[in-house]
Amino acid sequence: MGIDDANIPHKAEKFTQILWPQGNTSFCKTIQSYLEQLSKLDQTIRRMIVESLGIEKYMDEHMNSINYSLRLMKYKEPQSDETKIGLHAHTDKNIVTILYQNQVKGLEILTKDGQWINVDPTPNTFTVMIGDSLHALTNGRIHAPFHRVMVKGNEARYSIGLFTIPKAGYMIKAPKELVDEEHPLLYKPFTHLEFITFSYTEEGMKCESALKTYCGV
Ligand SMILES: O=C(O)CCC(=O)C(=O)O
Ligand SMILES: [Fe+2]
């Protein structure tokens, strides 16, 4: 469950009302404050990425091209020592995801050489995941890793994700500065909505990389 267009202040109130029709000021304020602080962290991260790629002239366009979505997730305890899949292996389709979780481990990331590694929970630590849209926008300079959640034991895993999502209709297109003979264009321009729609089709779910199949050059 979550909040789309989470940058709109009254959305946190509406979301709280769904969970507590009689109201819950403390929850609502916590969510608002979380959104405020985490969106600043997201902006710092994206600014650093744009600067590190030397494409500062696109900074304002990039910073203004997204909306936020906040999702609260619960992975039920399987009540068994056998490891079960909580969330299937996938790449995020958006720009940047910032994850925070309780003390129950389960998040795993696939390294470029094909090893699944655990992301062990550390208090006060956020995990930043790059999504396919940023991978495409940077013409492949930044890797969008496959990740999954594996659960076992008797304790539920809770996580909260702030997702940076391209605005409706925004064309995701690598700037010309990142395309040259050594780095040929990897993906044709696309919108997030069209890409995500494809990724949910039978073909999109079956193929190894929905991004490559959908708009790979
Ligand atoms: O719960 C987590 O830590 C990961 C969630 C996730 O990968 C997602 O929602 O895309
Ligand atoms: Fe994910």
Short mmCIF file of C-alpha atoms and ligand atoms in Angstrom, two decimals:
data_model
loop_
_atom_site.label_atom_id
_atom_site.label_comp_id
_atom_site.label_asym_id
_atom_site.label_seq_id
_atom_site.Cartn_x
_atom_site.Cartn_y
_atom_site.Cartn_z
CA MET A 1 0.00 0.00 0.00
CA GLY A 2 1.24 3.48 -0.61
CA ILE A 3 0.92 7.07 -1.73
CA ASP A 4 1.30 8.17 -5.35
CA ASP A 5 2.25 11.77 -6.08
CA ALA A 6 3.53 11.80 -2.52
CA ASN A 7 5.00 15.29 -2.98
CA ILE A 8 1.49 16.71 -2.75
CA PRO A 9 1.09 17.54 0.99
CA HIS A 10 -2.54 16.45 1.51
CA LYS A 11 -1.83 12.98 0.09
CA ALA A 12 -0.31 11.85 3.43
CA GLU A 13 -3.51 12.98 5.18
CA LYS A 14 -5.69 11.05 2.74
CA PHE A 15 -3.55 7.95 3.16
CA THR A 16 -3.76 8.19 6.95
CA GLN A 17 -7.55 8.49 6.71
CA ILE A 18 -7.74 5.21 4.80
CA LEU A 19 -5.89 3.41 7.59
CA TRP A 20 -7.42 5.34 10.52
CA PRO A 21 -10.78 6.89 9.52
CA GLN A 22 -10.90 8.51 12.97
CA GLY A 23 -7.47 10.09 12.27
CA ASN A 24 -3.93 9.48 13.48
CA THR A 25 -2.02 12.73 13.71
CA SER A 26 1.21 11.15 14.88
CA PHE A 27 1.34 8.68 11.94
CA CYS A 28 0.44 11.43 9.45
CA LYS A 29 3.15 13.77 10.77
CA THR A 30 5.73 10.98 10.74
CA ILE A 31 4.93 10.16 7.11
CA GLN A 32 5.05 13.83 6.11
CA SER A 33 8.36 14.33 7.86
CA TYR A 34 9.76 11.12 6.33
CA LEU A 35 8.73 12.30 2.86
CA GLU A 36 10.24 15.72 3.41
CA GLN A 37 13.60 14.40 4.58
CA LEU A 38 13.84 11.48 2.18
CA SER A 39 12.97 13.61 -0.84
CA LYS A 40 15.91 15.86 0.16
CA LEU A 41 18.15 12.80 0.30
CA ASP A 42 16.86 11.70 -3.12
CA GLN A 43 17.60 15.17 -4.54
CA THR A 44 21.13 15.13 -3.14
CA ILE A 45 21.75 11.71 -4.67
CA ARG A 46 20.40 12.69 -8.09
CA ARG A 47 22.35 15.95 -8.08
CA MET A 48 25.55 14.04 -7.32
CA ILE A 49 24.83 11.63 -10.19
CA VAL A 50 24.18 14.44 -12.68
CA GLU A 51 27.36 16.26 -11.55
CA SER A 52 29.49 13.13 -11.67
CA LEU A 53 28.44 12.59 -15.29
CA GLY A 54 29.26 16.20 -16.24
CA ILE A 55 25.77 16.92 -17.54
CA GLU A 56 24.93 19.82 -15.21
CA LYS A 57 23.21 21.69 -18.02
CA TYR A 58 20.33 19.19 -17.67
CA MET A 59 20.19 19.56 -13.88
CA ASP A 60 17.00 21.64 -13.62
CA GLU A 61 15.20 19.59 -16.26
CA HIS A 62 16.13 16.37 -14.48
CA MET A 63 15.34 17.58 -10.97
CA ASN A 64 11.88 18.73 -12.08
CA SER A 65 11.04 15.67 -14.15
CA ILE A 66 9.86 13.38 -11.34
CA ASN A 67 7.11 12.67 -8.83
CA TYR A 68 7.47 10.68 -5.65
CA SER A 69 5.63 7.55 -4.65
CA LEU A 70 5.87 6.08 -1.16
CA ARG A 71 5.15 2.40 -0.51
CA LEU A 72 4.88 0.60 2.80
CA MET A 73 5.55 -3.11 2.51
CA LYS A 74 4.98 -6.08 4.79
CA TYR A 75 6.42 -9.53 4.10
CA LYS A 76 4.56 -12.01 6.25
CA GLU A 77 6.66 -14.36 8.34
CA PRO A 78 6.54 -17.82 6.70
CA GLN A 79 6.71 -19.52 10.15
CA SER A 80 9.32 -21.87 8.78
CA ASP A 81 13.08 -22.21 8.50
CA GLU A 82 12.73 -22.84 4.81
CA THR A 83 13.56 -19.75 2.76
CA LYS A 84 10.63 -18.52 0.67
CA ILE A 85 10.37 -15.85 -2.00
CA GLY A 86 8.90 -12.63 -0.59
CA LEU A 87 9.38 -10.60 -3.77
CA HIS A 88 10.53 -12.03 -7.11
CA ALA A 89 13.79 -10.92 -8.71
CA HIS A 90 13.26 -7.68 -10.63
CA THR A 91 14.85 -4.41 -11.57
CA ASP A 92 13.07 -1.26 -10.47
CA LYS A 93 11.61 0.51 -13.50
CA ASN A 94 11.79 4.04 -12.07
CA ILE A 95 14.71 6.44 -11.48
CA VAL A 96 15.86 5.97 -7.87
CA THR A 97 14.42 3.96 -4.97
CA ILE A 98 15.42 4.60 -1.36
CA LEU A 99 14.63 1.71 0.97
CA TYR A 100 14.47 1.53 4.73
CA GLN A 101 13.52 -1.58 6.70
CA ASN A 102 13.13 -3.16 10.09
CA GLN A 103 15.68 -5.57 11.57
CA VAL A 104 14.47 -8.62 9.62
CA LYS A 105 16.83 -9.38 6.75
CA GLY A 106 15.78 -10.63 3.33
CA LEU A 107 16.83 -8.14 0.64
CA GLU A 108 19.29 -9.61 -1.85
CA ILE A 109 21.06 -8.02 -4.81
CA LEU A 110 22.45 -9.75 -7.89
CA THR A 111 26.03 -8.68 -8.59
CA LYS A 112 27.24 -8.14 -12.14
CA ASP A 113 29.00 -11.53 -11.97
CA GLY A 114 25.80 -13.33 -11.08
CA GLN A 115 26.08 -13.76 -7.29
CA TRP A 116 23.16 -13.03 -4.98
CA ILE A 117 24.42 -11.04 -2.00
CA ASN A 118 22.52 -10.13 1.17
CA VAL A 119 21.89 -6.53 2.09
CA ASP A 120 21.98 -6.94 5.84
CA PRO A 121 19.88 -4.42 7.74
CA THR A 122 21.93 -1.86 9.65
CA PRO A 123 20.10 0.61 11.89
CA ASN A 124 19.81 4.13 10.47
CA THR A 125 20.92 3.00 7.03
CA PHE A 126 19.13 3.48 3.74
CA THR A 127 19.59 1.34 0.65
CA VAL A 128 19.62 3.22 -2.64
CA MET A 129 18.60 1.27 -5.71
CA ILE A 130 18.99 2.58 -9.26
CA GLY A 131 16.09 1.88 -11.60
CA ASP A 132 15.95 1.09 -15.33
CA SER A 133 14.83 4.63 -16.22
CA LEU A 134 18.01 6.14 -14.75
CA HIS A 135 20.10 3.39 -16.33
CA ALA A 136 18.61 4.37 -19.73
CA LEU A 137 18.84 8.12 -19.05
CA THR A 138 22.57 7.76 -18.35
CA ASN A 139 23.02 5.60 -21.48
CA GLY A 140 23.98 2.63 -19.34
CA ARG A 141 26.58 4.45 -17.20
CA ILE A 142 24.74 3.50 -14.00
CA HIS A 143 23.78 -0.10 -13.36
CA ALA A 144 20.22 -1.02 -12.32
CA PRO A 145 20.64 -4.25 -10.35
CA PHE A 146 18.25 -7.16 -10.07
CA HIS A 147 17.12 -7.62 -6.48
CA ARG A 148 14.64 -9.77 -4.58
CA VAL A 149 13.35 -10.44 -1.10
CA MET A 150 13.76 -13.88 0.51
CA VAL A 151 12.04 -14.54 3.82
CA LYS A 152 12.17 -17.18 6.55
CA GLY A 153 11.53 -17.51 10.27
CA ASN A 154 8.88 -16.11 12.58
CA GLU A 155 9.20 -12.38 12.23
CA ALA A 156 7.51 -10.19 9.63
CA ARG A 157 9.73 -7.97 7.50
CA TYR A 158 8.62 -4.38 7.03
CA SER A 159 10.14 -1.98 4.54
CA ILE A 160 9.35 1.46 3.22
CA GLY A 161 10.37 2.65 -0.22
CA LEU A 162 10.50 6.13 -1.68
CA PHE A 163 10.31 5.82 -5.46
CA THR A 164 11.37 8.63 -7.80
CA ILE A 165 9.11 8.26 -10.85
CA PRO A 166 9.32 10.19 -14.15
CA LYS A 167 6.32 12.51 -14.61
CA ALA A 168 3.58 11.42 -17.02
CA GLY A 169 4.63 12.01 -20.62
CA TYR A 170 8.26 12.83 -19.76
CA MET A 171 10.55 11.39 -22.46
CA ILE A 172 13.40 9.37 -21.02
CA LYS A 173 16.25 9.99 -23.42
CA ALA A 174 20.02 9.91 -22.91
CA PRO A 175 21.55 13.38 -23.42
CA LYS A 176 23.78 13.68 -26.49
CA GLU A 177 26.79 14.31 -24.22
CA LEU A 178 26.59 10.68 -23.07
CA VAL A 179 26.42 9.22 -26.55
CA ASP A 180 29.50 8.83 -28.74
CA GLU A 181 31.39 6.20 -30.73
CA GLU A 182 32.63 4.55 -27.56
CA HIS A 183 29.17 4.71 -25.97
CA PRO A 184 26.56 4.15 -28.69
CA LEU A 185 22.94 4.88 -27.80
CA LEU A 186 21.58 1.86 -25.90
CA TYR A 187 17.85 2.68 -25.67
CA LYS A 188 15.34 4.53 -27.83
CA PRO A 189 13.44 7.33 -26.01
CA PHE A 190 10.43 6.12 -24.00
CA THR A 191 7.98 7.21 -21.35
CA HIS A 192 7.87 5.51 -17.96
CA LEU A 193 4.17 4.66 -18.24
CA GLU A 194 4.56 2.93 -21.60
CA PHE A 195 7.58 1.02 -20.36
CA ILE A 196 5.92 -0.08 -17.14
CA THR A 197 2.81 -1.15 -19.08
CA PHE A 198 5.01 -3.29 -21.32
CA SER A 199 6.85 -4.76 -18.32
CA TYR A 200 3.53 -6.16 -17.01
CA THR A 201 2.65 -7.89 -20.30
CA GLU A 202 3.35 -11.61 -20.70
CA GLU A 203 6.29 -10.80 -22.97
CA GLY A 204 7.61 -8.15 -20.58
CA MET A 205 7.51 -10.53 -17.65
CA LYS A 206 9.08 -13.44 -19.54
CA CYS A 207 12.06 -11.68 -21.09
CA GLU A 208 15.37 -11.28 -19.30
CA SER A 209 15.41 -7.49 -19.58
CA ALA A 210 12.13 -5.69 -20.15
CA LEU A 211 14.08 -2.51 -20.88
CA LYS A 212 16.24 -4.08 -23.61
CA THR A 213 13.26 -5.86 -25.17
CA TYR A 214 11.08 -2.75 -25.05
CA CYS A 215 13.44 -0.10 -26.34
CA GLY A 216 16.93 -1.55 -26.77
CA VAL A 217 18.70 -0.23 -29.88
O1 LIG B 1 11.23 -4.53 0.51
C1 LIG B 1 12.33 -4.31 0.01
O2 LIG B 1 13.37 -4.15 0.66
C2 LIG B 1 12.46 -4.22 -1.49
C3 LIG B 1 11.25 -3.74 -2.19
C4 LIG B 1 11.44 -3.62 -3.66
O3 LIG B 1 12.41 -4.05 -4.21
C5 LIG B 1 10.42 -2.93 -4.49
O4 LIG B 1 9.33 -2.61 -3.97
O5 LIG B 1 10.68 -2.70 -5.68
FE FE B 2 12.58 -3.24 -6.20
#
